């Protein structure tokens, strides 16, 4: 993830210091490694859980339905990237879960922080949020996409984060 895209996360992490983090949409593990490393450098023990279709997201129809532009991620690359973080920080634990979250994420979980950036259809974002809604700090990426914009506005009580580019937008939901 480019540095400018990380600034919002770093401000949130400085304030809330999450240790159990979840990312929906791990892709190749780049942002997972960057976000986890930032928290680990703060001296925190970090447990990262990442969900992604990874190599199984190999059809044009899937990407079109979910408004995905990056293509399929790589389970192997994400694992290698996070294993490198673990070598540097033995207090880092990670779990990667491959598959569609409609199938793999069926029991709600509470983390300290969640980043929702997987599928971008209304149904997928709603499902992912429902599985994470007890998590106190949630960031929705790609808030500029109509389906995400619609869902986030329906749940309400969110803050739009400072823009990270001319088009890219994020929304923050804090549960108190």
PDB file of C-alpha atoms in Angstrom:
ATOM      1  CA  UNK A   1       0.000   0.000   0.000  1.00  0.00           C
ATOM      2  CA  UNK A   2       1.356   3.430  -0.878  1.00  0.00           C
ATOM      3  CA  UNK A   3       2.490   5.599   2.038  1.00  0.00           C
ATOM      4  CA  UNK A   4      -0.272   8.154   1.518  1.00  0.00           C
ATOM      5  CA  UNK A   5      -2.858   5.373   1.908  1.00  0.00           C
ATOM      6  CA  UNK A   6      -1.279   4.297   5.209  1.00  0.00           C
ATOM      7  CA  UNK A   7      -1.529   7.682   6.928  1.00  0.00           C
ATOM      8  CA  UNK A   8      -5.166   7.233   7.972  1.00  0.00           C
ATOM      9  CA  UNK A   9      -4.358   3.831   9.460  1.00  0.00           C
ATOM     10  CA  UNK A  10      -1.361   5.129  11.364  1.00  0.00           C
ATOM     11  CA  UNK A  11      -3.442   7.891  12.964  1.00  0.00           C
ATOM     12  CA  UNK A  12      -6.059   5.331  13.989  1.00  0.00           C
ATOM     13  CA  UNK A  13      -3.397   2.921  15.285  1.00  0.00           C
ATOM     14  CA  UNK A  14      -1.673   5.667  17.286  1.00  0.00           C
ATOM     15  CA  UNK A  15      -4.961   6.383  19.058  1.00  0.00           C
ATOM     16  CA  UNK A  16      -6.457   2.887  19.526  1.00  0.00           C
ATOM     17  CA  UNK A  17      -3.364   0.608  19.517  1.00  0.00           C
ATOM     18  CA  UNK A  18      -5.177  -2.483  18.230  1.00  0.00           C
ATOM     19  CA  UNK A  19      -3.557  -5.866  18.717  1.00  0.00           C
ATOM     20  CA  UNK A  20      -6.099  -8.206  17.118  1.00  0.00           C
ATOM     21  CA  UNK A  21      -6.604  -7.004  13.562  1.00  0.00           C
ATOM     22  CA  UNK A  22      -8.625  -8.374  10.670  1.00  0.00           C
ATOM     23  CA  UNK A  23      -8.403  -7.548   7.003  1.00  0.00           C
ATOM     24  CA  UNK A  24     -10.976  -8.623   4.474  1.00  0.00           C
ATOM     25  CA  UNK A  25      -9.130  -8.529   1.153  1.00  0.00           C
ATOM     26  CA  UNK A  26      -5.540  -9.501   1.992  1.00  0.00           C
ATOM     27  CA  UNK A  27      -4.599  -9.876  -1.698  1.00  0.00           C
ATOM     28  CA  UNK A  28      -0.789 -10.316  -1.675  1.00  0.00           C
ATOM     29  CA  UNK A  29      -0.276  -9.363   1.978  1.00  0.00           C
ATOM     30  CA  UNK A  30       1.438  -6.026   1.357  1.00  0.00           C
ATOM     31  CA  UNK A  31      -0.895  -3.908   3.497  1.00  0.00           C
ATOM     32  CA  UNK A  32      -1.102  -6.729   6.077  1.00  0.00           C
ATOM     33  CA  UNK A  33       2.676  -6.631   6.496  1.00  0.00           C
ATOM     34  CA  UNK A  34       2.817  -2.836   6.590  1.00  0.00           C
ATOM     35  CA  UNK A  35      -0.003  -2.409   9.092  1.00  0.00           C
ATOM     36  CA  UNK A  36       1.183  -5.245  11.323  1.00  0.00           C
ATOM     37  CA  UNK A  37       4.785  -4.005  11.262  1.00  0.00           C
ATOM     38  CA  UNK A  38       3.683  -0.531  12.328  1.00  0.00           C
ATOM     39  CA  UNK A  39       1.897  -1.958  15.365  1.00  0.00           C
ATOM     40  CA  UNK A  40       4.735  -4.351  16.159  1.00  0.00           C
ATOM     41  CA  UNK A  41       7.234  -1.479  16.078  1.00  0.00           C
ATOM     42  CA  UNK A  42       5.072   0.150  18.777  1.00  0.00           C
ATOM     43  CA  UNK A  43       5.940  -2.850  20.953  1.00  0.00           C
ATOM     44  CA  UNK A  44       2.522  -4.494  20.700  1.00  0.00           C
ATOM     45  CA  UNK A  45       1.820  -8.194  20.316  1.00  0.00           C
ATOM     46  CA  UNK A  46      -0.177  -8.499  17.108  1.00  0.00           C
ATOM     47  CA  UNK A  47      -2.526 -11.199  15.828  1.00  0.00           C
ATOM     48  CA  UNK A  48      -3.516 -10.695  12.201  1.00  0.00           C
ATOM     49  CA  UNK A  49      -6.357 -12.553  10.486  1.00  0.00           C
ATOM     50  CA  UNK A  50      -6.739 -12.106   6.748  1.00  0.00           C
ATOM     51  CA  UNK A  51      -9.512 -13.262   4.455  1.00  0.00           C
ATOM     52  CA  UNK A  52      -9.251 -13.376   0.673  1.00  0.00           C
ATOM     53  CA  UNK A  53     -10.283 -15.405  -2.340  1.00  0.00           C
ATOM     54  CA  UNK A  54      -6.586 -15.401  -3.276  1.00  0.00           C
ATOM     55  CA  UNK A  55      -5.878 -17.640  -6.268  1.00  0.00           C
ATOM     56  CA  UNK A  56      -9.509 -18.851  -6.392  1.00  0.00           C
ATOM     57  CA  UNK A  57     -10.629 -15.431  -7.677  1.00  0.00           C
ATOM     58  CA  UNK A  58      -9.692 -16.318 -11.198  1.00  0.00           C
ATOM     59  CA  UNK A  59     -12.765 -15.452 -13.272  1.00  0.00           C
ATOM     60  CA  UNK A  60     -13.626 -12.210 -14.980  1.00  0.00           C
ATOM     61  CA  UNK A  61     -17.253 -12.659 -13.880  1.00  0.00           C
ATOM     62  CA  UNK A  62     -16.245 -12.720 -10.210  1.00  0.00           C
ATOM     63  CA  UNK A  63     -14.135  -9.570 -10.493  1.00  0.00           C
ATOM     64  CA  UNK A  64     -16.882  -7.776 -12.384  1.00  0.00           C
ATOM     65  CA  UNK A  65     -19.580  -8.732  -9.857  1.00  0.00           C
ATOM     66  CA  UNK A  66     -17.402  -7.634  -6.928  1.00  0.00           C
ATOM     67  CA  UNK A  67     -15.999  -4.490  -8.623  1.00  0.00           C
ATOM     68  CA  UNK A  68     -12.452  -5.734  -8.096  1.00  0.00           C
ATOM     69  CA  UNK A  69      -9.758  -4.153 -10.174  1.00  0.00           C
ATOM     70  CA  UNK A  70      -6.581  -5.696  -8.765  1.00  0.00           C
ATOM     71  CA  UNK A  71      -7.122  -9.253  -9.936  1.00  0.00           C
ATOM     72  CA  UNK A  72      -6.502 -12.345  -7.851  1.00  0.00           C
ATOM     73  CA  UNK A  73      -4.142 -12.230  -4.908  1.00  0.00           C
ATOM     74  CA  UNK A  74      -1.664 -14.946  -4.052  1.00  0.00           C
ATOM     75  CA  UNK A  75      -1.964 -17.056  -0.908  1.00  0.00           C
ATOM     76  CA  UNK A  76       1.684 -18.061  -1.276  1.00  0.00           C
ATOM     77  CA  UNK A  77       2.936 -14.484  -1.641  1.00  0.00           C
ATOM     78  CA  UNK A  78       0.844 -13.272   1.314  1.00  0.00           C
ATOM     79  CA  UNK A  79       2.104 -16.152   3.474  1.00  0.00           C
ATOM     80  CA  UNK A  80       5.727 -15.456   2.558  1.00  0.00           C
ATOM     81  CA  UNK A  81       5.342 -11.742   3.210  1.00  0.00           C
ATOM     82  CA  UNK A  82       3.804 -12.290   6.645  1.00  0.00           C
ATOM     83  CA  UNK A  83       6.334 -14.999   7.526  1.00  0.00           C
ATOM     84  CA  UNK A  84       9.067 -12.383   6.939  1.00  0.00           C
ATOM     85  CA  UNK A  85       7.345 -10.077   9.434  1.00  0.00           C
ATOM     86  CA  UNK A  86       7.146 -12.978  11.884  1.00  0.00           C
ATOM     87  CA  UNK A  87      10.902 -13.608  11.540  1.00  0.00           C
ATOM     88  CA  UNK A  88      11.583 -10.022  12.562  1.00  0.00           C
ATOM     89  CA  UNK A  89       8.884  -9.943  15.261  1.00  0.00           C
ATOM     90  CA  UNK A  90       8.406 -13.290  17.036  1.00  0.00           C
ATOM     91  CA  UNK A  91       5.410 -11.778  18.890  1.00  0.00           C
ATOM     92  CA  UNK A  92       3.480 -11.669  15.593  1.00  0.00           C
ATOM     93  CA  UNK A  93       0.907 -14.324  14.763  1.00  0.00           C
ATOM     94  CA  UNK A  94      -1.087 -14.542  11.557  1.00  0.00           C
ATOM     95  CA  UNK A  95      -3.838 -16.614  10.023  1.00  0.00           C
ATOM     96  CA  UNK A  96      -4.876 -16.485   6.380  1.00  0.00           C
ATOM     97  CA  UNK A  97      -8.243 -17.846   5.319  1.00  0.00           C
ATOM     98  CA  UNK A  98      -8.825 -18.575   1.637  1.00  0.00           C
ATOM     99  CA  UNK A  99     -12.241 -18.479   0.027  1.00  0.00           C
ATOM    100  CA  UNK A 100     -15.327 -16.341  -0.304  1.00  0.00           C
ATOM    101  CA  UNK A 101     -16.218 -14.789   3.055  1.00  0.00           C
ATOM    102  CA  UNK A 102     -19.842 -15.824   2.492  1.00  0.00           C
ATOM    103  CA  UNK A 103     -18.507 -19.389   2.945  1.00  0.00           C
ATOM    104  CA  UNK A 104     -15.473 -18.943   5.214  1.00  0.00           C
ATOM    105  CA  UNK A 105     -16.636 -16.213   7.599  1.00  0.00           C
ATOM    106  CA  UNK A 106     -19.905 -17.493   9.023  1.00  0.00           C
ATOM    107  CA  UNK A 107     -19.490 -16.884  12.753  1.00  0.00           C
ATOM    108  CA  UNK A 108     -19.249 -13.245  13.881  1.00  0.00           C
ATOM    109  CA  UNK A 109     -15.907 -12.280  15.425  1.00  0.00           C
ATOM    110  CA  UNK A 110     -14.739  -9.318  17.431  1.00  0.00           C
ATOM    111  CA  UNK A 111     -11.299  -7.895  16.698  1.00  0.00           C
ATOM    112  CA  UNK A 112      -9.744  -4.628  17.915  1.00  0.00           C
ATOM    113  CA  UNK A 113      -9.608  -3.286  14.361  1.00  0.00           C
ATOM    114  CA  UNK A 114     -10.948  -4.391  10.978  1.00  0.00           C
ATOM    115  CA  UNK A 115     -10.274  -3.236   7.434  1.00  0.00           C
ATOM    116  CA  UNK A 116     -12.993  -4.168   4.941  1.00  0.00           C
ATOM    117  CA  UNK A 117     -11.540  -4.156   1.419  1.00  0.00           C
ATOM    118  CA  UNK A 118     -12.584  -7.475  -0.113  1.00  0.00           C
ATOM    119  CA  UNK A 119     -15.514  -7.829  -2.455  1.00  0.00           C
ATOM    120  CA  UNK A 120     -17.187  -4.530  -3.261  1.00  0.00           C
ATOM    121  CA  UNK A 121     -20.755  -5.627  -3.956  1.00  0.00           C
ATOM    122  CA  UNK A 122     -23.422  -4.392  -1.562  1.00  0.00           C
ATOM    123  CA  UNK A 123     -24.172  -7.961  -0.406  1.00  0.00           C
ATOM    124  CA  UNK A 124     -20.526  -8.800   0.284  1.00  0.00           C
ATOM    125  CA  UNK A 125     -19.777  -5.575   2.170  1.00  0.00           C
ATOM    126  CA  UNK A 126     -22.940  -6.059   4.232  1.00  0.00           C
ATOM    127  CA  UNK A 127     -22.006  -9.667   5.018  1.00  0.00           C
ATOM    128  CA  UNK A 128     -18.452  -8.754   6.005  1.00  0.00           C
ATOM    129  CA  UNK A 129     -19.681  -5.934   8.228  1.00  0.00           C
ATOM    130  CA  UNK A 130     -22.264  -8.213   9.884  1.00  0.00           C
ATOM    131  CA  UNK A 131     -19.465 -10.650  10.769  1.00  0.00           C
ATOM    132  CA  UNK A 132     -17.366  -7.796  12.227  1.00  0.00           C
ATOM    133  CA  UNK A 133     -19.927  -5.364  13.644  1.00  0.00           C
ATOM    134  CA  UNK A 134     -18.830  -5.946  17.262  1.00  0.00           C
ATOM    135  CA  UNK A 135     -15.332  -4.785  16.330  1.00  0.00           C
ATOM    136  CA  UNK A 136     -14.887  -1.284  17.817  1.00  0.00           C
ATOM    137  CA  UNK A 137     -12.894   0.244  14.929  1.00  0.00           C
ATOM    138  CA  UNK A 138     -13.735  -0.577  11.306  1.00  0.00           C
ATOM    139  CA  UNK A 139     -12.427   1.067   8.128  1.00  0.00           C
ATOM    140  CA  UNK A 140     -14.293   0.617   4.848  1.00  0.00           C
ATOM    141  CA  UNK A 141     -12.059   1.104   1.829  1.00  0.00           C
ATOM    142  CA  UNK A 142     -13.301   2.311  -1.553  1.00  0.00           C
ATOM    143  CA  UNK A 143     -16.141   4.371  -0.086  1.00  0.00           C
ATOM    144  CA  UNK A 144     -16.410   6.035  -3.512  1.00  0.00           C
ATOM    145  CA  UNK A 145     -17.943   2.850  -4.978  1.00  0.00           C
ATOM    146  CA  UNK A 146     -21.742   3.188  -5.065  1.00  0.00           C
ATOM    147  CA  UNK A 147     -22.503  -0.106  -3.295  1.00  0.00           C
ATOM    148  CA  UNK A 148     -20.110   0.635  -0.428  1.00  0.00           C
ATOM    149  CA  UNK A 149     -21.277   4.248  -0.186  1.00  0.00           C
ATOM    150  CA  UNK A 150     -24.894   3.072  -0.003  1.00  0.00           C
ATOM    151  CA  UNK A 151     -24.244   0.458   2.686  1.00  0.00           C
ATOM    152  CA  UNK A 152     -22.069   2.665   4.899  1.00  0.00           C
ATOM    153  CA  UNK A 153     -24.630   5.462   4.728  1.00  0.00           C
ATOM    154  CA  UNK A 154     -27.360   3.013   5.719  1.00  0.00           C
ATOM    155  CA  UNK A 155     -25.535   1.905   8.878  1.00  0.00           C
ATOM    156  CA  UNK A 156     -24.781   5.556   9.707  1.00  0.00           C
ATOM    157  CA  UNK A 157     -22.650   6.997  12.503  1.00  0.00           C
ATOM    158  CA  UNK A 158     -19.431   6.950  10.502  1.00  0.00           C
ATOM    159  CA  UNK A 159     -16.734   9.441   9.639  1.00  0.00           C
ATOM    160  CA  UNK A 160     -15.277   9.911   6.202  1.00  0.00           C
ATOM    161  CA  UNK A 161     -11.508   9.818   6.566  1.00  0.00           C
ATOM    162  CA  UNK A 162      -9.262  12.397   4.896  1.00  0.00           C
ATOM    163  CA  UNK A 163      -9.079  11.608   1.191  1.00  0.00           C
ATOM    164  CA  UNK A 164      -6.133   9.540   0.114  1.00  0.00           C
ATOM    165  CA  UNK A 165      -6.234  10.617  -3.493  1.00  0.00           C
ATOM    166  CA  UNK A 166      -8.508  12.381  -5.930  1.00  0.00           C
ATOM    167  CA  UNK A 167     -10.907   9.422  -6.124  1.00  0.00           C
ATOM    168  CA  UNK A 168     -10.090   7.040  -3.287  1.00  0.00           C
ATOM    169  CA  UNK A 169     -12.211   7.428  -0.178  1.00  0.00           C
ATOM    170  CA  UNK A 170     -12.475   5.596   3.131  1.00  0.00           C
ATOM    171  CA  UNK A 171     -15.064   5.595   5.890  1.00  0.00           C
ATOM    172  CA  UNK A 172     -14.470   4.911   9.580  1.00  0.00           C
ATOM    173  CA  UNK A 173     -17.021   3.321  11.903  1.00  0.00           C
ATOM    174  CA  UNK A 174     -16.311   3.564  15.638  1.00  0.00           C
ATOM    175  CA  UNK A 175     -18.415   1.517  18.053  1.00  0.00           C
ATOM    176  CA  UNK A 176     -18.334   2.780  21.592  1.00  0.00           C
TER     177      UNK A 176
END
